[in-house]
Amino acid sequence: MKSARQTVLDLLIKMHRNGAYSNIVLDNTFSTEKLSNRDRAFATMLFYGVIERKMTLDYIIRLYSSVEFDKIDTDVLQLLRMGLYQLLYTSVPESAAVNESVGLAAPARRGFINGILRSFLRDGKNIDYKDLDGVAKMSVEYSCPKWLIKKWTEMLGEEKTVEILKDSFGRPPLFVKVNTLRCTADQLISEFSKEKIEAKKNPLLDDCLEIGNVHQIEATNAYRKGLFHVQDISSQLCCRVAKPMFNDTVIDVCAAPGGKTFTMAEMMANRGKILSFDLYDGKISMIRKGAKRLGISIVSAQVHDATQFDNNIPLADKVLCDTVCSGLGVIRRKPEIKYKEMKNIEQLPLVQKHILSTASRYVKMGGTLIYSTCTLNTEENEKVVEQFLSENRGFSPVVVPIGISGVEDACMRTFLPSVTGGDGFFAATLRRVK
């Protein structure tokens, strides 16, 4: 059986070679590797931690390495990152952090790794930022590309940018939405307690619980009974912004994995109609299975391309357009996202505008169009909405009050992790007036 550290090393090498999403790689590995709960928790912490702090760790390696950084072998580089991360950010004994990292290396590479880690220890584990200051120092300190720090600073100011950077580290809380068709929050907490699972109500939303000490939430009896679905609090808040009512017709144009569809169905007391669309059969199957497990009967899930208008789709009271985005609000879940190059993001607003424009054609007179993303980027959020409004005089901004402390009631609102405790999120509400 592999050790936790060997598992992490293999995962990091796989990530480096394949460029896959961290959460998918980790979940796939845990489904095949037999690790104890303790080792699984340690591997998760170390795997995500190394990715989160990669730029900081690489800066240190460059300072201490006698070999040019780009010529360091992949496995050696990952072991150095793992060792340095344990020394800097965990309570792992220093001797174990060094010895275990060295022990996983090929014999010919052990001296090199040992030398760098022990030199860093002798220097008191202090990071020498040399002449770095301003954005350059923040980039190394918070392991975030300079272009992204500059963008957030321009958008939100330095104070909120630092808050976002600090909140980007560590594993995100696990939030679940109580299935109010079947139970109350108190009843679900009681169900969880039977399985020795910690659950507490979120102060912002009555039917949102934060869950602790659980490794496989889908294996619980409460899950099998359909008493909840997993959904980040910011995504739940987006449904409050949509505010679906009894007997509404609602369209969710990019619905997978289905969290917003399910929450809106519960808000509607399973009365009305929700048409949930996504591009792939597998995702539609996921939505159908989720609705069945939760006892929701008003959802019709079908394959549909959100960029293509379909005359056969009826007009709706509410149309939710939670579109493809850069994901800069979910960095805690997928820390590798922040290392994307800016050029890979610049084309997204074109797609987003097209999807929003297409979705708007399904809104009834007097109905509401909701545009949302899980990113913190003005070009993908406010500017997309502003351009849409300038080109579509039939829609006007509308404020849908949700009464959440710290979140301004406005046509366009951003949910920051420092306020909600969840993902970074954006939502805008537009009313069809002609």
Coordinates of C-alpha atoms in Angstrom, one line a residue:
M1 CA 0.0 0.0 0.0
K2 CA 1.3 3.4 -0.9
S3 CA 2.2 5.9 1.7
A4 CA 0.3 9.3 1.8
R5 CA 3.4 11.1 0.6
Q6 CA 4.0 8.7 -2.2
T7 CA 0.4 9.2 -3.3
V8 CA 0.8 13.0 -3.3
L9 CA 4.0 12.7 -5.3
D10 CA 2.3 10.6 -7.9
L11 CA -0.6 13.0 -8.0
L12 CA 1.6 16.1 -8.5
I13 CA 3.5 14.4 -11.3
K14 CA 0.2 13.5 -12.9
M15 CA -1.1 17.0 -12.6
H16 CA 2.2 18.4 -14.1
R17 CA 2.0 16.0 -17.1
N18 CA -1.7 16.0 -17.8
G19 CA -2.9 19.4 -16.7
A20 CA -6.1 17.9 -15.2
Y21 CA -8.2 19.5 -12.5
S22 CA -6.9 18.8 -9.0
N23 CA -10.2 17.8 -7.5
I24 CA -10.8 15.2 -10.3
V25 CA -7.3 13.7 -10.0
L26 CA -7.6 13.5 -6.3
D27 CA -11.1 11.9 -6.3
N28 CA -10.1 9.4 -8.9
T29 CA -7.0 8.4 -6.9
F30 CA -9.0 8.1 -3.6
S31 CA -11.5 5.8 -5.3
T32 CA -8.7 3.3 -6.1
E33 CA -6.0 3.8 -3.4
K34 CA -6.7 2.3 0.0
L35 CA -5.7 5.0 2.4
S36 CA -6.7 5.3 6.1
N37 CA -8.8 8.4 7.0
R38 CA -5.8 9.9 8.6
D39 CA -3.6 9.4 5.6
R40 CA -6.3 10.6 3.3
A41 CA -6.7 13.8 5.2
F42 CA -2.9 14.3 5.2
A43 CA -2.6 13.6 1.5
T44 CA -5.4 16.1 0.7
M45 CA -3.8 18.8 2.8
L46 CA -0.3 18.3 1.3
F47 CA -1.5 17.9 -2.3
Y48 CA -3.7 21.0 -2.3
G49 CA -1.2 22.9 -0.2
V50 CA 1.7 22.4 -2.6
I51 CA -0.5 23.6 -5.5
E52 CA -1.7 26.6 -3.6
R53 CA 1.8 27.7 -2.6
K54 CA 3.6 26.7 -5.8
M55 CA 5.0 30.1 -6.7
T56 CA 6.2 30.7 -3.1
L57 CA 7.9 27.3 -3.0
D58 CA 9.5 27.7 -6.4
Y59 CA 10.9 31.1 -5.4
I60 CA 12.6 29.4 -2.4
I61 CA 13.9 26.6 -4.6
R62 CA 15.4 29.1 -7.0
L63 CA 17.2 30.8 -4.1
Y64 CA 18.8 27.7 -2.9
S65 CA 19.3 25.5 -5.9
S66 CA 22.7 25.1 -7.6
V67 CA 20.9 23.7 -10.6
E68 CA 19.0 26.0 -13.0
F69 CA 15.3 25.7 -12.1
D70 CA 14.1 24.6 -15.5
K71 CA 16.6 21.7 -15.5
I72 CA 15.4 20.2 -12.2
D73 CA 13.7 16.9 -12.9
T74 CA 9.9 16.8 -12.3
D75 CA 9.9 14.3 -9.5
V76 CA 12.7 16.1 -7.7
L77 CA 10.9 19.4 -8.1
Q78 CA 7.7 18.0 -6.6
L79 CA 9.6 16.5 -3.7
L80 CA 11.3 19.8 -2.9
R81 CA 7.9 21.5 -3.0
M82 CA 6.4 18.9 -0.7
G83 CA 9.3 19.2 1.8
L84 CA 9.3 22.9 1.8
Y85 CA 5.5 23.1 2.2
Q86 CA 5.7 20.8 5.3
L87 CA 8.5 22.9 6.8
L88 CA 6.7 26.2 6.2
Y89 CA 3.0 25.6 6.6
T90 CA 2.4 22.4 8.7
S91 CA 3.1 21.1 12.1
V92 CA 5.0 18.1 10.7
P93 CA 8.3 17.6 12.6
E94 CA 11.1 19.1 10.6
S95 CA 13.1 15.9 10.6
A96 CA 10.1 14.0 9.2
A97 CA 9.5 16.6 6.5
V98 CA 13.1 16.4 5.3
N99 CA 13.7 12.7 5.8
E100 CA 10.5 11.5 4.2
S101 CA 11.0 13.8 1.2
V102 CA 14.6 12.6 0.7
G103 CA 13.5 9.0 1.1
L104 CA 11.1 9.1 -1.8
A105 CA 13.8 10.3 -4.2
A106 CA 16.1 8.2 -6.4
P107 CA 19.4 7.6 -4.6
A108 CA 21.3 9.9 -7.0
R109 CA 19.0 12.9 -6.2
R110 CA 18.8 12.5 -2.4
G111 CA 21.8 14.7 -1.7
F112 CA 20.5 17.6 -3.8
I113 CA 17.1 17.5 -2.0
N114 CA 18.6 17.1 1.4
G115 CA 21.0 20.0 0.8
I116 CA 18.2 22.5 -0.2
L117 CA 15.9 21.5 2.6
R118 CA 18.6 21.6 5.3
S119 CA 20.0 24.9 4.1
F120 CA 16.5 26.4 4.3
L121 CA 16.2 25.1 7.9
R122 CA 19.6 26.5 8.9
D123 CA 18.4 29.9 7.7
G124 CA 15.5 29.7 10.1
K125 CA 12.9 29.0 7.4
N126 CA 12.9 32.7 6.6
I127 CA 11.9 33.7 3.0
D128 CA 14.3 36.3 1.7
Y129 CA 12.3 38.6 -0.5
K130 CA 15.4 40.6 -1.4
D131 CA 14.4 43.7 -3.2
L132 CA 10.8 42.7 -4.0
D133 CA 8.1 45.0 -3.0
G134 CA 4.5 45.9 -4.0
V135 CA 2.8 43.6 -6.4
A136 CA 6.0 41.6 -7.0
K137 CA 6.3 40.8 -3.2
M138 CA 2.6 40.0 -3.0
S139 CA 2.9 37.6 -5.9
V140 CA 5.5 35.6 -4.2
E141 CA 4.0 35.9 -0.7
Y142 CA 0.5 34.8 -1.8
S143 CA 1.6 32.6 -4.7
C144 CA -0.5 34.5 -7.2
P145 CA 0.4 35.8 -10.7
K146 CA 1.1 39.6 -10.8
W147 CA -1.5 40.1 -13.5
L148 CA -4.3 38.7 -11.3
I149 CA -3.3 40.7 -8.3
K150 CA -3.2 43.9 -10.4
K151 CA -6.7 43.1 -11.8
W152 CA -8.2 42.5 -8.4
T153 CA -6.6 45.6 -7.0
E154 CA -8.0 47.7 -9.8
M155 CA -11.5 46.2 -9.2
L156 CA -11.7 46.1 -5.5
G157 CA -8.7 47.9 -4.0
E158 CA -5.7 46.5 -2.1
E159 CA -7.5 45.7 1.2
K160 CA -10.1 43.5 -0.4
T161 CA -7.5 42.0 -2.7
V162 CA -5.4 40.9 0.2
E163 CA -8.6 39.4 1.8
I164 CA -9.2 37.4 -1.3
L165 CA -5.6 36.2 -1.5
K166 CA -5.7 35.1 2.2
D167 CA -9.1 33.4 1.7
S168 CA -7.7 31.4 -1.3
F169 CA -5.7 29.1 1.0
G170 CA -6.9 26.0 2.8
R171 CA -9.8 23.7 2.0
P172 CA -13.2 25.3 1.5
P173 CA -16.0 24.5 3.9
L174 CA -18.5 21.8 2.8
F175 CA -22.0 23.4 2.5
V176 CA -25.2 21.5 1.9
K177 CA -28.7 22.7 1.1
V178 CA -31.4 21.2 3.2
N179 CA -34.1 19.5 1.1
T180 CA -37.0 21.4 2.6
L181 CA -39.4 19.1 0.7
R182 CA -38.5 16.3 3.1
C183 CA -37.1 17.8 6.3
T184 CA -36.1 20.9 8.3
A185 CA -32.5 22.0 9.1
D186 CA -32.9 20.8 12.7
Q187 CA -34.1 17.4 11.5
L188 CA -31.1 17.1 9.1
I189 CA -28.7 18.0 11.8
S190 CA -30.3 15.3 14.0
E191 CA -29.9 12.8 11.1
F192 CA -26.2 13.7 10.7
S193 CA -25.6 13.3 14.4
K194 CA -26.7 9.7 14.3
E195 CA -23.7 9.1 12.0
K196 CA -21.4 11.2 14.2
I197 CA -21.2 14.0 11.6
E198 CA -20.9 17.6 12.7
A199 CA -23.4 20.0 11.1
K200 CA -24.3 23.5 12.0
K201 CA -26.6 26.1 10.5
N202 CA -25.2 28.9 8.5
P203 CA -26.0 32.3 10.0
L204 CA -26.8 33.8 6.5
L205 CA -29.2 31.1 5.2
D206 CA -31.6 29.1 7.4
D207 CA -31.6 26.0 5.2
C208 CA -27.8 25.9 4.6
L209 CA -25.6 23.7 6.8
E210 CA -21.9 23.6 7.1
I211 CA -20.6 20.1 7.5
G212 CA -17.4 18.9 9.3
N213 CA -15.6 15.6 9.8
V214 CA -16.9 13.7 6.8
H215 CA -14.9 12.0 4.0
Q216 CA -17.7 10.7 1.8
I217 CA -20.8 12.7 2.2
E218 CA -22.5 10.7 -0.6
A219 CA -22.2 7.5 1.5
T220 CA -24.3 8.9 4.4
N221 CA -27.8 7.7 5.1
A222 CA -29.0 11.3 5.0
Y223 CA -27.8 11.5 1.4
R224 CA -29.4 8.2 0.4
K225 CA -32.7 9.5 1.9
G226 CA -32.5 12.6 -0.3
L227 CA -32.5 15.0 2.7
F228 CA -29.9 17.4 1.1
H229 CA -27.7 18.1 -1.8
V230 CA -24.1 19.6 -1.8
Q231 CA -24.0 23.2 -2.9
D232 CA -21.8 26.1 -2.0
I233 CA -23.5 28.9 0.0
S234 CA -22.7 31.5 -2.7
S235 CA -24.5 29.3 -5.3
Q236 CA -27.4 29.0 -2.9
L237 CA -27.5 32.8 -2.5
C238 CA -27.7 33.1 -6.3
C239 CA -30.9 31.1 -6.1
R240 CA -32.2 33.7 -3.6
V241 CA -31.4 36.4 -6.2
A242 CA -33.4 34.4 -8.9
K243 CA -36.3 34.2 -6.4
P244 CA -38.4 31.6 -8.2
M245 CA -42.1 31.5 -7.1
F246 CA -44.8 28.8 -6.9
N247 CA -46.0 27.7 -10.4
D248 CA -43.3 29.7 -12.2
T249 CA -41.7 28.3 -15.4
V250 CA -37.9 28.5 -14.9
I251 CA -35.1 27.8 -17.3
D252 CA -31.6 26.9 -16.2
V253 CA -29.5 27.1 -19.4
C254 CA -26.2 25.7 -18.0
A255 CA -27.6 23.6 -15.2
A256 CA -25.0 20.8 -14.4
P257 CA -24.3 19.5 -11.8
G258 CA -27.8 20.7 -10.9
G259 CA -27.4 22.4 -7.5
K260 CA -29.3 25.6 -8.5
T261 CA -32.0 23.6 -10.3
F262 CA -32.6 21.6 -7.1
T263 CA -32.6 24.6 -4.8
M264 CA -35.0 26.5 -7.0
A265 CA -37.4 23.5 -7.1
E266 CA -37.4 23.4 -3.3
M267 CA -38.0 27.1 -3.1
M268 CA -41.0 26.5 -5.4
A269 CA -42.2 23.7 -3.1
N270 CA -42.0 21.4 -6.2
R271 CA -44.8 23.3 -7.9
G272 CA -44.3 24.7 -11.4
K273 CA -41.8 23.7 -14.1
I274 CA -38.0 23.8 -14.4
L275 CA -36.3 23.1 -17.7
S276 CA -32.7 22.2 -17.0
F277 CA -30.3 22.1 -19.9
D278 CA -26.7 21.2 -20.4
L279 CA -24.4 20.2 -23.2
Y280 CA -23.7 16.5 -22.4
D281 CA -25.7 13.4 -21.8
G282 CA -23.6 12.5 -18.7
K283 CA -24.4 15.8 -17.1
I284 CA -28.1 15.5 -17.8
S285 CA -28.1 12.0 -16.4
M286 CA -26.6 13.5 -13.2
I287 CA -29.3 16.1 -12.9
R288 CA -32.1 13.5 -13.5
K289 CA -30.6 11.2 -10.8
G290 CA -30.3 14.0 -8.4
A291 CA -33.8 15.2 -8.8
K292 CA -35.1 11.6 -8.4
R293 CA -33.1 11.2 -5.2
L294 CA -34.4 14.4 -3.8
G295 CA -38.1 13.7 -4.7
I296 CA -38.3 16.6 -7.1
S297 CA -40.8 16.0 -9.9
I298 CA -41.0 19.4 -11.7
V299 CA -37.5 19.2 -13.3
S300 CA -37.2 18.3 -17.0
A301 CA -33.5 17.8 -17.9
Q302 CA -32.5 17.8 -21.5
V303 CA -29.4 18.1 -23.7
H304 CA -29.2 21.6 -25.2
D305 CA -26.4 23.9 -26.4
A306 CA -26.8 27.3 -24.6
T307 CA -25.3 29.1 -27.5
Q308 CA -28.1 27.9 -29.9
F309 CA -31.6 29.3 -29.7
D310 CA -34.4 26.7 -29.9
N311 CA -37.9 27.8 -30.8
N312 CA -39.4 24.8 -29.2
I313 CA -38.3 25.9 -25.7
P314 CA -41.2 27.9 -24.1
L315 CA -40.9 31.4 -22.6
A316 CA -40.2 31.4 -18.9
D317 CA -40.7 33.6 -15.8
K318 CA -37.1 33.2 -14.7
V319 CA -34.1 32.3 -16.9
L320 CA -30.9 31.5 -15.1
C321 CA -27.7 31.9 -17.1
D322 CA -24.9 30.6 -15.0
T323 CA -22.4 30.6 -17.7
V324 CA -18.9 29.2 -18.4
C325 CA -16.2 31.4 -16.8
S326 CA -12.6 31.6 -15.7
G327 CA -13.5 30.2 -12.2
L328 CA -11.4 32.8 -10.3
G329 CA -14.0 32.6 -7.5
V330 CA -13.3 28.9 -6.8
I331 CA -9.5 29.0 -6.4
R332 CA -9.8 27.3 -3.0
R333 CA -11.4 24.3 -4.7
K334 CA -9.1 24.3 -7.8
P335 CA -6.0 26.2 -6.9
E336 CA -4.4 25.5 -10.3
I337 CA -6.9 27.9 -11.8
K338 CA -5.0 31.0 -10.6
Y339 CA -1.9 30.0 -12.7
K340 CA -3.8 30.3 -16.0
E341 CA -2.4 32.8 -18.4
M342 CA -4.4 35.9 -18.9
K343 CA -4.7 35.2 -22.6
N344 CA -6.7 32.1 -21.8
I345 CA -9.3 34.2 -20.1
E346 CA -9.6 37.1 -22.5
Q347 CA -11.8 35.3 -25.0
L348 CA -14.4 34.2 -22.4
P349 CA -16.5 37.4 -22.5
L350 CA -17.3 36.8 -26.1
V351 CA -18.8 33.4 -25.3
Q352 CA -20.6 34.7 -22.2
K353 CA -22.2 37.6 -24.1
H354 CA -23.4 35.2 -26.8
I355 CA -24.9 32.8 -24.2
L356 CA -26.6 35.6 -22.3
S357 CA -28.0 37.1 -25.4
T358 CA -29.4 33.7 -26.5
A359 CA -30.8 33.0 -23.0
S360 CA -32.6 36.4 -22.9
R361 CA -34.8 35.3 -25.8
Y362 CA -36.6 32.8 -23.5
V363 CA -37.7 35.4 -21.0
K364 CA -41.4 36.3 -20.8
M365 CA -42.5 39.9 -20.7
G366 CA -42.1 41.0 -17.1
G367 CA -39.8 38.0 -16.5
T368 CA -36.3 38.1 -15.0
L369 CA -33.0 37.1 -16.5
I370 CA -30.3 36.2 -14.0
Y371 CA -26.7 36.2 -15.2
S372 CA -24.2 34.6 -12.8
T373 CA -20.6 33.3 -12.7
C374 CA -18.2 31.8 -10.2
T375 CA -15.5 34.3 -11.1
L376 CA -14.2 37.6 -9.7
N377 CA -13.4 39.4 -12.9
T378 CA -15.0 42.7 -14.1
E379 CA -14.6 41.8 -17.8
E380 CA -16.6 38.6 -17.3
N381 CA -19.2 40.1 -14.9
E382 CA -20.2 43.7 -14.9
K383 CA -18.9 44.5 -18.4
V384 CA -20.7 41.6 -20.0
V385 CA -24.0 42.8 -18.3
E386 CA -23.4 46.4 -19.2
Q387 CA -22.8 45.6 -22.9
F388 CA -25.9 43.4 -22.9
L389 CA -28.0 46.2 -21.6
S390 CA -26.6 48.7 -24.1
E391 CA -27.5 46.3 -27.0
N392 CA -30.9 45.1 -25.6
R393 CA -33.2 47.9 -24.8
G394 CA -36.0 45.5 -23.9
F395 CA -34.2 44.7 -20.6
S396 CA -33.6 46.9 -17.6
P397 CA -31.7 46.4 -14.3
V398 CA -33.8 45.3 -11.4
V399 CA -33.0 44.9 -7.7
V400 CA -34.2 41.7 -6.1
P401 CA -33.7 42.2 -2.3
I402 CA -32.3 39.2 -0.5
G403 CA -31.6 40.8 2.9
I404 CA -28.2 39.2 3.5
S405 CA -25.9 41.0 5.9
G406 CA -22.8 42.3 4.1
V407 CA -24.2 41.7 0.6
E408 CA -25.5 44.9 -1.0
D409 CA -29.0 44.7 -2.6
A410 CA -28.2 45.8 -6.2
C411 CA -28.8 44.8 -9.8
M412 CA -25.2 43.5 -9.9
R413 CA -23.6 42.0 -6.8
T414 CA -20.5 40.2 -5.9
F415 CA -20.3 37.6 -3.2
L416 CA -16.8 37.7 -1.7
P417 CA -15.5 34.7 0.3
S418 CA -14.7 37.0 3.2
V419 CA -18.4 37.8 3.5
T420 CA -20.2 34.5 2.7
G421 CA -17.5 32.1 3.7
G422 CA -18.1 30.3 0.4
D423 CA -16.9 30.8 -3.2
G424 CA -16.5 34.1 -5.0
F425 CA -19.6 34.6 -7.0
F426 CA -21.3 37.2 -9.2
A427 CA -25.0 37.6 -10.0
A428 CA -27.0 40.2 -11.9
T429 CA -30.8 40.6 -12.3
L430 CA -32.4 42.1 -15.4
R431 CA -36.2 42.5 -16.1
R432 CA -37.7 42.2 -19.5
V433 CA -39.8 45.3 -20.0
K434 CA -40.6 45.2 -23.7

